[in-house]
PDB file of C-alpha atoms in Angstrom:
ATOM      1  CA  MET A   1      47.203 -11.888 -24.405  1.00 43.00           C
ATOM      2  CA  LYS A   2      43.651 -13.260 -24.067  1.00 43.00           C
ATOM      3  CA  ASN A   3      43.403 -12.051 -20.445  1.00 46.00           C
ATOM      4  CA  ILE A   4      44.508  -8.543 -21.431  1.00 42.00           C
ATOM      5  CA  LEU A   5      41.747  -8.345 -24.066  1.00 43.00           C
ATOM      6  CA  LYS A   6      39.075  -9.364 -21.542  1.00 47.00           C
ATOM      7  CA  TRP A   7      39.688  -6.364 -19.203  1.00 44.00           C
ATOM      8  CA  PRO A   8      38.578  -3.566 -21.591  1.00 47.00           C
ATOM      9  CA  SER A   9      35.456  -5.555 -22.427  1.00 48.00           C
ATOM     10  CA  LEU A  10      34.633  -6.069 -18.765  1.00 45.00           C
ATOM     11  CA  MET A  11      35.192  -2.380 -17.991  1.00 45.00           C
ATOM     12  CA  LEU A  12      32.912  -1.389 -20.885  1.00 43.00           C
ATOM     13  CA  VAL A  13      30.117  -3.626 -19.542  1.00 44.00           C
ATOM     14  CA  LEU A  14      30.428  -2.111 -16.067  1.00 44.00           C
ATOM     15  CA  ILE A  15      30.341   1.462 -17.402  1.00 43.00           C
ATOM     16  CA  LEU A  16      27.244   0.731 -19.506  1.00 42.00           C
ATOM     17  CA  ALA A  17      25.504  -0.840 -16.496  1.00 45.00           C
ATOM     18  CA  LEU A  18      26.177   2.246 -14.374  1.00 41.00           C
ATOM     19  CA  VAL A  19      24.901   4.592 -17.060  1.00 40.00           C
ATOM     20  CA  ILE A  20      21.688   2.587 -17.533  1.00 40.00           C
ATOM     21  CA  SER A  21      21.129   2.422 -13.780  1.00 42.00           C
ATOM     22  CA  GLY A  22      21.628   6.175 -13.466  1.00 44.00           C
ATOM     23  CA  CYS A  23      19.121   6.860 -16.245  1.00 41.00           C
ATOM     24  CA  ASN A  24      16.496   4.645 -14.649  1.00 42.00           C
ATOM     25  CA  THR A  25      16.892   6.348 -11.279  1.00 37.00           C
ATOM     26  CA  GLY A  26      16.526   9.799 -12.807  1.00 37.00           C
ATOM     27  CA  GLY A  27      13.395   8.771 -14.702  1.00 35.00           C
ATOM     28  CA  ASP A  28      11.616   7.425 -11.616  1.00 32.00           C
ATOM     29  CA  SER A  29      12.431  10.522  -9.627  1.00 30.00           C
ATOM     30  CA  SER A  30      11.089  12.947 -12.191  1.00 29.00           C
ATOM     31  CA  SER A  31       7.864  11.066 -12.802  1.00 29.00           C
ATOM     32  CA  GLY A  32       7.136  10.930  -9.082  1.00 31.00           C
ATOM     33  CA  SER A  33       7.436  14.677  -8.638  1.00 30.00           C
ATOM     34  CA  GLY A  34       5.177  15.827 -11.463  1.00 34.00           C
ATOM     35  CA  GLY A  35       2.898  18.818 -10.932  1.00 35.00           C
ATOM     36  CA  SER A  36      -0.326  16.758 -10.860  1.00 36.00           C
ATOM     37  CA  GLY A  37       0.986  14.408  -8.163  1.00 39.00           C
ATOM     38  CA  ASP A  38      -0.707  11.465  -9.902  1.00 40.00           C
ATOM     39  CA  ASN A  39       2.090   9.005  -9.141  1.00 38.00           C
ATOM     40  CA  THR A  40       3.109  10.067  -5.633  1.00 41.00           C
ATOM     41  CA  SER A  41       2.479   7.824  -2.649  1.00 44.00           C
ATOM     42  CA  GLU A  42       0.895  10.824  -0.907  1.00 50.00           C
ATOM     43  CA  ALA A  43      -1.756  11.175  -3.609  1.00 51.00           C
ATOM     44  CA  LYS A  44      -2.607   7.495  -3.451  1.00 59.00           C
ATOM     45  CA  GLY A  45      -2.486   7.020   0.313  1.00 88.00           C
ATOM     46  CA  THR A  46      -5.108   9.330   1.799  1.00 94.00           C
ATOM     47  CA  ILE A  47      -7.100   6.541   3.454  1.00 95.00           C
ATOM     48  CA  GLU A  48      -3.940   5.151   5.064  1.00 95.00           C
ATOM     49  CA  GLN A  49      -2.981   8.624   6.286  1.00 95.00           C
ATOM     50  CA  ILE A  50      -6.430   9.140   7.810  1.00 97.00           C
ATOM     51  CA  LYS A  51      -6.269   5.800   9.643  1.00 96.00           C
ATOM     52  CA  LYS A  52      -2.738   6.428  10.892  1.00 96.00           C
ATOM     53  CA  ARG A  53      -3.674   9.946  12.055  1.00 96.00           C
ATOM     54  CA  GLY A  54      -6.908   8.758  13.629  1.00 97.00           C
ATOM     55  CA  LYS A  55      -9.043  11.489  12.127  1.00 97.00           C
ATOM     56  CA  LEU A  56     -10.375  12.809   8.832  1.00 98.00           C
ATOM     57  CA  ILE A  57      -9.534  16.438   7.992  1.00 98.00           C
ATOM     58  CA  ALA A  58     -12.331  17.907   5.872  1.00 98.00           C
ATOM     59  CA  GLY A  59     -12.303  21.319   4.228  1.00 98.00           C
ATOM     60  CA  VAL A  60     -15.747  22.878   4.725  1.00 98.00           C
ATOM     61  CA  LYS A  61     -17.442  26.259   4.537  1.00 97.00           C
ATOM     62  CA  TYR A  62     -18.035  28.227   7.743  1.00 96.00           C
ATOM     63  CA  ASP A  63     -20.249  30.886   6.143  1.00 94.00           C
ATOM     64  CA  THR A  64     -22.840  28.928   4.178  1.00 94.00           C
ATOM     65  CA  LYS A  65     -26.124  28.374   5.990  1.00 94.00           C
ATOM     66  CA  LEU A  66     -27.655  24.918   5.370  1.00 96.00           C
ATOM     67  CA  PHE A  67     -24.340  23.436   4.168  1.00 97.00           C
ATOM     68  CA  GLY A  68     -21.626  24.669   6.526  1.00 97.00           C
ATOM     69  CA  LEU A  69     -22.176  27.489   9.018  1.00 96.00           C
ATOM     70  CA  LYS A  70     -20.261  28.217  12.215  1.00 96.00           C
ATOM     71  CA  ASP A  71     -22.308  29.345  15.192  1.00 94.00           C
ATOM     72  CA  PRO A  72     -20.355  32.264  16.702  1.00 92.00           C
ATOM     73  CA  ALA A  73     -21.774  31.546  20.145  1.00 93.00           C
ATOM     74  CA  SER A  74     -21.107  27.811  20.404  1.00 95.00           C
ATOM     75  CA  GLY A  75     -18.287  27.522  17.881  1.00 94.00           C
ATOM     76  CA  GLU A  76     -20.056  24.538  16.318  1.00 96.00           C
ATOM     77  CA  VAL A  77     -20.127  24.142  12.548  1.00 98.00           C
ATOM     78  CA  GLU A  78     -23.335  22.622  11.198  1.00 97.00           C
ATOM     79  CA  GLY A  79     -24.917  21.809   7.863  1.00 97.00           C
ATOM     80  CA  PHE A  80     -25.515  19.261   5.136  1.00 98.00           C
ATOM     81  CA  ASP A  81     -21.830  19.095   4.131  1.00 98.00           C
ATOM     82  CA  ILE A  82     -20.803  18.729   7.773  1.00 98.00           C
ATOM     83  CA  ASP A  83     -23.022  15.678   8.249  1.00 98.00           C
ATOM     84  CA  ILE A  84     -21.588  14.149   5.056  1.00 98.00           C
ATOM     85  CA  ALA A  85     -18.087  14.629   6.508  1.00 98.00           C
ATOM     86  CA  LYS A  86     -19.131  12.936   9.754  1.00 98.00           C
ATOM     87  CA  ALA A  87     -20.603  10.011   7.826  1.00 97.00           C
ATOM     88  CA  LEU A  88     -17.323   9.593   5.925  1.00 97.00           C
ATOM     89  CA  ALA A  89     -15.340   9.615   9.186  1.00 98.00           C
ATOM     90  CA  LYS A  90     -17.645   6.930  10.553  1.00 97.00           C
ATOM     91  CA  GLN A  91     -17.179   4.775   7.449  1.00 96.00           C
ATOM     92  CA  ILE A  92     -13.369   4.985   7.550  1.00 97.00           C
ATOM     93  CA  LEU A  93     -12.709   5.157  11.304  1.00 97.00           C
ATOM     94  CA  GLY A  94     -15.916   3.799  12.835  1.00 97.00           C
ATOM     95  CA  ASP A  95     -16.626   7.049  14.697  1.00 98.00           C
ATOM     96  CA  GLU A  96     -18.285  10.153  13.253  1.00 97.00           C
ATOM     97  CA  THR A  97     -16.620  12.393  15.836  1.00 98.00           C
ATOM     98  CA  LYS A  98     -13.157  11.609  14.467  1.00 98.00           C
ATOM     99  CA  VAL A  99     -13.260  14.473  12.005  1.00 98.00           C
ATOM    100  CA  GLU A 100     -11.506  17.837  12.039  1.00 98.00           C
ATOM    101  CA  LEU A 101     -13.367  20.575  10.198  1.00 98.00           C
ATOM    102  CA  LYS A 102     -11.050  23.114   8.588  1.00 98.00           C
ATOM    103  CA  GLU A 103     -12.474  26.295   7.077  1.00 97.00           C
ATOM    104  CA  VAL A 104     -12.061  26.814   3.342  1.00 97.00           C
ATOM    105  CA  THR A 105     -13.343  29.409   0.904  1.00 94.00           C
ATOM    106  CA  SER A 106     -13.966  29.105  -2.814  1.00 92.00           C
ATOM    107  CA  LYS A 107     -10.529  30.654  -3.357  1.00 92.00           C
ATOM    108  CA  THR A 108      -8.480  28.639  -0.822  1.00 96.00           C
ATOM    109  CA  ARG A 109      -9.973  25.143  -0.976  1.00 97.00           C
ATOM    110  CA  ILE A 110      -7.990  23.670  -3.899  1.00 97.00           C
ATOM    111  CA  PRO A 111      -4.583  24.969  -2.701  1.00 97.00           C
ATOM    112  CA  LEU A 112      -5.275  23.594   0.804  1.00 97.00           C
ATOM    113  CA  LEU A 113      -6.106  20.188  -0.679  1.00 97.00           C
ATOM    114  CA  GLN A 114      -3.078  20.119  -2.965  1.00 96.00           C
ATOM    115  CA  ASN A 115      -0.784  21.163  -0.099  1.00 95.00           C
ATOM    116  CA  GLY A 116      -2.032  18.280   2.050  1.00 95.00           C
ATOM    117  CA  ASP A 117      -3.586  20.525   4.706  1.00 97.00           C
ATOM    118  CA  ILE A 118      -6.936  18.755   4.227  1.00 98.00           C
ATOM    119  CA  ASP A 119      -7.920  15.284   3.030  1.00 98.00           C
ATOM    120  CA  ILE A 120     -11.057  16.239   1.134  1.00 98.00           C
ATOM    121  CA  ILE A 121     -13.142  19.249   0.112  1.00 98.00           C
ATOM    122  CA  ILE A 122     -16.823  19.048   1.071  1.00 98.00           C
ATOM    123  CA  ALA A 123     -17.822  22.640   0.439  1.00 97.00           C
ATOM    124  CA  THR A 124     -20.600  23.299  -2.106  1.00 96.00           C
ATOM    125  CA  MET A 125     -18.053  22.760  -4.899  1.00 96.00           C
ATOM    126  CA  THR A 126     -19.323  22.612  -8.467  1.00 96.00           C
ATOM    127  CA  ILE A 127     -17.750  19.972 -10.692  1.00 97.00           C
ATOM    128  CA  THR A 128     -16.202  21.636 -13.761  1.00 96.00           C
ATOM    129  CA  ASP A 129     -13.791  20.491 -16.480  1.00 96.00           C
ATOM    130  CA  GLU A 130     -11.317  23.165 -15.420  1.00 95.00           C
ATOM    131  CA  ARG A 131     -11.301  21.950 -11.815  1.00 96.00           C
ATOM    132  CA  LYS A 132     -10.958  18.333 -12.958  1.00 97.00           C
ATOM    133  CA  GLU A 133      -7.497  19.255 -14.203  1.00 97.00           C
ATOM    134  CA  GLN A 134      -6.495  20.063 -10.612  1.00 97.00           C
ATOM    135  CA  VAL A 135      -8.480  17.589  -8.479  1.00 98.00           C
ATOM    136  CA  ASP A 136     -10.520  14.414  -8.754  1.00 98.00           C
ATOM    137  CA  PHE A 137     -14.218  14.463  -7.892  1.00 98.00           C
ATOM    138  CA  SER A 138     -16.663  12.084  -6.293  1.00 98.00           C
ATOM    139  CA  ASP A 139     -20.017  11.368  -7.875  1.00 98.00           C
ATOM    140  CA  VAL A 140     -22.502  14.253  -7.734  1.00 97.00           C
ATOM    141  CA  TYR A 141     -24.051  14.512  -4.271  1.00 97.00           C
ATOM    142  CA  PHE A 142     -26.213  17.617  -4.775  1.00 96.00           C
ATOM    143  CA  GLU A 143     -27.679  19.492  -7.746  1.00 95.00           C
ATOM    144  CA  ALA A 144     -27.896  23.281  -7.469  1.00 95.00           C
ATOM    145  CA  GLY A 145     -28.357  26.155  -9.916  1.00 96.00           C
ATOM    146  CA  GLN A 146     -27.163  29.757  -9.958  1.00 97.00           C
ATOM    147  CA  SER A 147     -29.690  32.499  -9.203  1.00 97.00           C
ATOM    148  CA  LEU A 148     -29.969  36.097  -7.941  1.00 98.00           C
ATOM    149  CA  LEU A 149     -30.803  37.525  -4.511  1.00 98.00           C
ATOM    150  CA  VAL A 150     -32.252  41.061  -4.338  1.00 98.00           C
ATOM    151  CA  LYS A 151     -34.280  43.238  -1.959  1.00 97.00           C
ATOM    152  CA  ASN A 152     -37.998  42.565  -1.921  1.00 97.00           C
ATOM    153  CA  ASP A 153     -38.739  45.962  -3.503  1.00 96.00           C
ATOM    154  CA  SER A 154     -36.089  45.625  -6.228  1.00 97.00           C
ATOM    155  CA  ASP A 155     -37.005  46.102  -9.897  1.00 96.00           C
ATOM    156  CA  ILE A 156     -34.529  43.372 -10.889  1.00 97.00           C
ATOM    157  CA  THR A 157     -36.345  40.305 -12.240  1.00 96.00           C
ATOM    158  CA  GLY A 158     -33.513  38.330 -13.828  1.00 96.00           C
ATOM    159  CA  LEU A 159     -30.427  38.434 -16.018  1.00 96.00           C
ATOM    160  CA  GLU A 160     -32.096  40.823 -18.455  1.00 96.00           C
ATOM    161  CA  SER A 161     -32.296  43.463 -15.699  1.00 96.00           C
ATOM    162  CA  LEU A 162     -28.578  43.545 -14.847  1.00 97.00           C
ATOM    163  CA  GLY A 163     -27.310  46.094 -17.388  1.00 95.00           C
ATOM    164  CA  GLY A 164     -25.237  48.656 -15.470  1.00 95.00           C
ATOM    165  CA  VAL A 165     -26.100  46.979 -12.154  1.00 96.00           C
ATOM    166  CA  LYS A 166     -23.526  46.162  -9.460  1.00 97.00           C
ATOM    167  CA  VAL A 167     -23.694  42.426  -8.824  1.00 98.00           C
ATOM    168  CA  LEU A 168     -21.894  40.875  -5.852  1.00 98.00           C
ATOM    169  CA  ALA A 169     -20.146  37.490  -6.053  1.00 97.00           C
ATOM    170  CA  VAL A 170     -17.463  35.448  -4.283  1.00 95.00           C
ATOM    171  CA  LYS A 171     -13.846  35.140  -5.384  1.00 93.00           C
ATOM    172  CA  GLY A 172     -12.887  31.798  -6.908  1.00 88.00           C
ATOM    173  CA  SER A 173     -16.492  30.737  -7.510  1.00 90.00           C
ATOM    174  CA  THR A 174     -18.041  29.588 -10.770  1.00 92.00           C
ATOM    175  CA  SER A 175     -20.786  32.145 -10.083  1.00 94.00           C
ATOM    176  CA  ALA A 176     -18.465  35.107 -10.662  1.00 94.00           C
ATOM    177  CA  GLN A 177     -17.345  33.654 -13.974  1.00 94.00           C
ATOM    178  CA  ASN A 178     -20.881  32.741 -15.052  1.00 96.00           C
ATOM    179  CA  ILE A 179     -22.395  36.155 -14.333  1.00 97.00           C
ATOM    180  CA  ARG A 180     -19.720  37.895 -16.385  1.00 96.00           C
ATOM    181  CA  GLU A 181     -20.583  35.652 -19.320  1.00 96.00           C
ATOM    182  CA  LYS A 182     -24.369  35.826 -18.980  1.00 96.00           C
ATOM    183  CA  ALA A 183     -24.656  39.511 -18.006  1.00 96.00           C
ATOM    184  CA  PRO A 184     -21.628  41.200 -19.622  1.00 96.00           C
ATOM    185  CA  ASP A 185     -23.029  44.693 -18.973  1.00 96.00           C
ATOM    186  CA  ALA A 186     -23.172  44.158 -15.210  1.00 96.00           C
ATOM    187  CA  GLU A 187     -20.444  45.419 -12.889  1.00 97.00           C
ATOM    188  CA  VAL A 188     -19.232  42.453 -10.810  1.00 97.00           C
ATOM    189  CA  LEU A 189     -17.743  43.050  -7.347  1.00 97.00           C
ATOM    190  CA  GLU A 190     -16.061  40.044  -5.692  1.00 97.00           C
ATOM    191  CA  PHE A 191     -15.698  39.280  -1.975  1.00 96.00           C
ATOM    192  CA  ASP A 192     -13.716  36.675  -0.034  1.00 93.00           C
ATOM    193  CA  ASN A 193     -16.737  34.788   1.303  1.00 93.00           C
ATOM    194  CA  TYR A 194     -20.538  34.682   1.322  1.00 92.00           C
ATOM    195  CA  GLN A 195     -20.956  36.499   4.612  1.00 92.00           C
ATOM    196  CA  ASP A 196     -18.948  39.452   3.340  1.00 95.00           C
ATOM    197  CA  ALA A 197     -20.920  39.489   0.091  1.00 96.00           C
ATOM    198  CA  PHE A 198     -24.277  39.377   1.882  1.00 97.00           C
ATOM    199  CA  THR A 199     -23.179  42.094   4.296  1.00 97.00           C
ATOM    200  CA  ALA A 200     -22.202  44.227   1.300  1.00 97.00           C
ATOM    201  CA  LEU A 201     -25.623  43.644  -0.286  1.00 98.00           C
ATOM    202  CA  LYS A 202     -27.367  44.750   2.896  1.00 97.00           C
ATOM    203  CA  ALA A 203     -25.097  47.814   3.062  1.00 97.00           C
ATOM    204  CA  GLY A 204     -26.155  48.839  -0.442  1.00 97.00           C
ATOM    205  CA  LYS A 205     -22.796  48.201  -2.121  1.00 97.00           C
ATOM    206  CA  GLY A 206     -24.588  46.254  -4.821  1.00 97.00           C
ATOM    207  CA  GLU A 207     -28.107  45.649  -6.060  1.00 98.00           C
ATOM    208  CA  ALA A 208     -27.947  41.880  -6.460  1.00 98.00           C
ATOM    209  CA  LEU A 209     -25.945  38.964  -5.105  1.00 98.00           C
ATOM    210  CA  THR A 210     -25.384  35.873  -7.200  1.00 97.00           C
ATOM    211  CA  THR A 211     -24.377  32.326  -6.293  1.00 96.00           C
ATOM    212  CA  ASP A 212     -26.062  28.916  -6.124  1.00 96.00           C
ATOM    213  CA  ASN A 213     -29.759  29.014  -5.335  1.00 95.00           C
ATOM    214  CA  ILE A 214     -29.504  26.839  -2.239  1.00 94.00           C
ATOM    215  CA  ILE A 215     -26.859  29.155  -0.746  1.00 95.00           C
ATOM    216  CA  LEU A 216     -29.058  32.181  -1.471  1.00 96.00           C
ATOM    217  CA  ILE A 217     -32.005  30.428   0.183  1.00 95.00           C
ATOM    218  CA  GLY A 218     -29.870  30.081   3.309  1.00 94.00           C
ATOM    219  CA  MET A 219     -29.215  33.822   3.267  1.00 95.00           C
ATOM    220  CA  GLN A 220     -32.882  34.587   2.710  1.00 94.00           C
ATOM    221  CA  GLN A 221     -33.778  32.497   5.741  1.00 93.00           C
ATOM    222  CA  THR A 222     -31.679  34.808   7.906  1.00 93.00           C
ATOM    223  CA  ASP A 223     -33.297  37.972   6.503  1.00 95.00           C
ATOM    224  CA  ASN A 224     -36.731  37.890   4.870  1.00 94.00           C
ATOM    225  CA  ASN A 225     -36.226  41.345   3.343  1.00 97.00           C
ATOM    226  CA  TYR A 226     -34.664  39.579   0.368  1.00 97.00           C
ATOM    227  CA  LYS A 227     -35.980  37.323  -2.394  1.00 97.00           C
ATOM    228  CA  LEU A 228     -34.664  35.112  -5.185  1.00 97.00           C
ATOM    229  CA  VAL A 229     -35.409  36.187  -8.762  1.00 97.00           C
ATOM    230  CA  GLY A 230     -34.706  34.983 -12.280  1.00 93.00           C
ATOM    231  CA  GLY A 231     -34.920  31.265 -11.588  1.00 94.00           C
ATOM    232  CA  ASN A 232     -31.874  29.035 -12.067  1.00 95.00           C
ATOM    233  CA  PHE A 233     -29.773  29.988 -15.078  1.00 96.00           C
ATOM    234  CA  THR A 234     -26.975  27.406 -14.676  1.00 96.00           C
ATOM    235  CA  SER A 235     -26.550  23.808 -13.534  1.00 94.00           C
ATOM    236  CA  GLU A 236     -24.245  23.403 -10.528  1.00 95.00           C
ATOM    237  CA  PRO A 237     -23.555  19.733  -9.690  1.00 97.00           C
ATOM    238  CA  TYR A 238     -21.709  19.487  -6.362  1.00 97.00           C
ATOM    239  CA  GLY A 239     -18.944  16.948  -5.857  1.00 98.00           C
ATOM    240  CA  MET A 240     -16.411  16.221  -3.130  1.00 98.00           C
ATOM    241  CA  ALA A 241     -12.854  16.992  -4.256  1.00 98.00           C
ATOM    242  CA  ILE A 242      -9.930  14.642  -3.654  1.00 98.00           C
ATOM    243  CA  ARG A 243      -6.242  14.950  -4.499  1.00 97.00           C
ATOM    244  CA  LYS A 244      -5.490  14.116  -8.107  1.00 96.00           C
ATOM    245  CA  GLY A 245      -4.694  10.442  -8.663  1.00 94.00           C
ATOM    246  CA  ASP A 246      -6.144   8.996  -5.439  1.00 96.00           C
ATOM    247  CA  SER A 247      -8.603   6.593  -7.079  1.00 95.00           C
ATOM    248  CA  ALA A 248      -8.906   4.498  -3.915  1.00 96.00           C
ATOM    249  CA  PHE A 249     -10.220   7.455  -1.929  1.00 97.00           C
ATOM    250  CA  VAL A 250     -12.593   8.438  -4.734  1.00 97.00           C
ATOM    251  CA  SER A 251     -13.998   4.889  -4.648  1.00 97.00           C
ATOM    252  CA  GLU A 252     -14.344   5.057  -0.857  1.00 96.00           C
ATOM    253  CA  VAL A 253     -16.303   8.320  -1.042  1.00 97.00           C
ATOM    254  CA  ASN A 254     -18.538   7.045  -3.842  1.00 98.00           C
ATOM    255  CA  SER A 255     -19.179   3.907  -1.798  1.00 97.00           C
ATOM    256  CA  LEU A 256     -20.320   6.128   1.087  1.00 97.00           C
ATOM    257  CA  LEU A 257     -22.723   8.056  -1.150  1.00 97.00           C
ATOM    258  CA  LYS A 258     -24.238   4.859  -2.519  1.00 97.00           C
ATOM    259  CA  SER A 259     -24.685   3.326   0.923  1.00 97.00           C
ATOM    260  CA  MET A 260     -26.305   6.546   2.217  1.00 97.00           C
ATOM    261  CA  GLN A 261     -28.707   6.597  -0.727  1.00 96.00           C
ATOM    262  CA  ASP A 262     -29.527   2.885  -0.398  1.00 97.00           C
ATOM    263  CA  SER A 263     -30.155   3.130   3.353  1.00 97.00           C
ATOM    264  CA  GLY A 264     -32.236   6.305   3.166  1.00 97.00           C
ATOM    265  CA  GLU A 265     -29.690   8.260   5.237  1.00 97.00           C
ATOM    266  CA  TYR A 266     -29.135  10.695   2.365  1.00 97.00           C
ATOM    267  CA  ASP A 267     -32.865  11.471   2.142  1.00 97.00           C
ATOM    268  CA  THR A 268     -32.976  12.020   5.895  1.00 97.00           C
ATOM    269  CA  LEU A 269     -30.106  14.521   5.792  1.00 96.00           C
ATOM    270  CA  HIS A 270     -31.600  16.278   2.765  1.00 95.00           C
ATOM    271  CA  GLU A 271     -34.914  16.716   4.576  1.00 96.00           C
ATOM    272  CA  LYS A 272     -33.174  17.767   7.807  1.00 96.00           C
ATOM    273  CA  TRP A 273     -31.237  20.620   6.209  1.00 96.00           C
ATOM    274  CA  LEU A 274     -33.173  21.511   3.082  1.00 90.00           C
ATOM    275  CA  GLY A 275     -36.738  20.966   4.241  1.00 89.00           C
ATOM    276  CA  ALA A 276     -37.726  18.139   1.907  1.00 89.00           C
ATOM    277  CA  LYS A 277     -36.518  14.845   0.498  1.00 89.00           C
ATOM    278  CA  PRO A 278     -34.807  15.089  -2.908  1.00 87.00           C
ATOM    279  CA  GLU A 279     -37.063  14.876  -5.940  1.00 76.00           C
TER     280      GLU A 279
END
């Protein structure tokens, strides 16, 4: 009789163990596939992926003089952001040439990062609270400010002159959002990239183009028929964007920035591309 009583108890223990095990497995699976990717091995293993692959894949601009501009003749992409990417490749892999530069725009860069098509965004990207919900950022590596580019003979002098004016901007940029807030009476036309926007300005499709001052200066250098007006009316701190949750890679990038600043390499690059050492 005692043996018969033991069997139901044993079966009950086994059933409970299976149920608990099943619950634990389901919980781990769901937490690892969350939308932010914070707990996935992919989000935390970028450095290992770069080393295994043998190259860093950096998302950069191809249309932004001074920071990332592709020469149509040579096919080379050059600029301040490009040299930062090379320095990061050298730090991780010991060779600055072990970097693949993949074109991004303000609209495509975050999706490309989240999809794993690139390891990092180094593309004149302003750090904002909204973007922090989607990606992690390095420390600030450049301070810019939004301004306006107009023809030399334009009557536009600043934000106060934009009522009823067509202002050109780039899709997915903070500049498009900012100008709508600061000049609500302006008509904002958005383009896919800076080259298209500047071409539209020169074709008379708008009377002003707005983005970060340093990007506008690059445009002005290619055509001295244009000038910057209105000063800087926003603060645009640039950071490098990394997949959400990869704290090790964030630390690696911040370590690079500190070493470049300590060694003077950052000042050298700043002077090389922007004409002067940082203030």
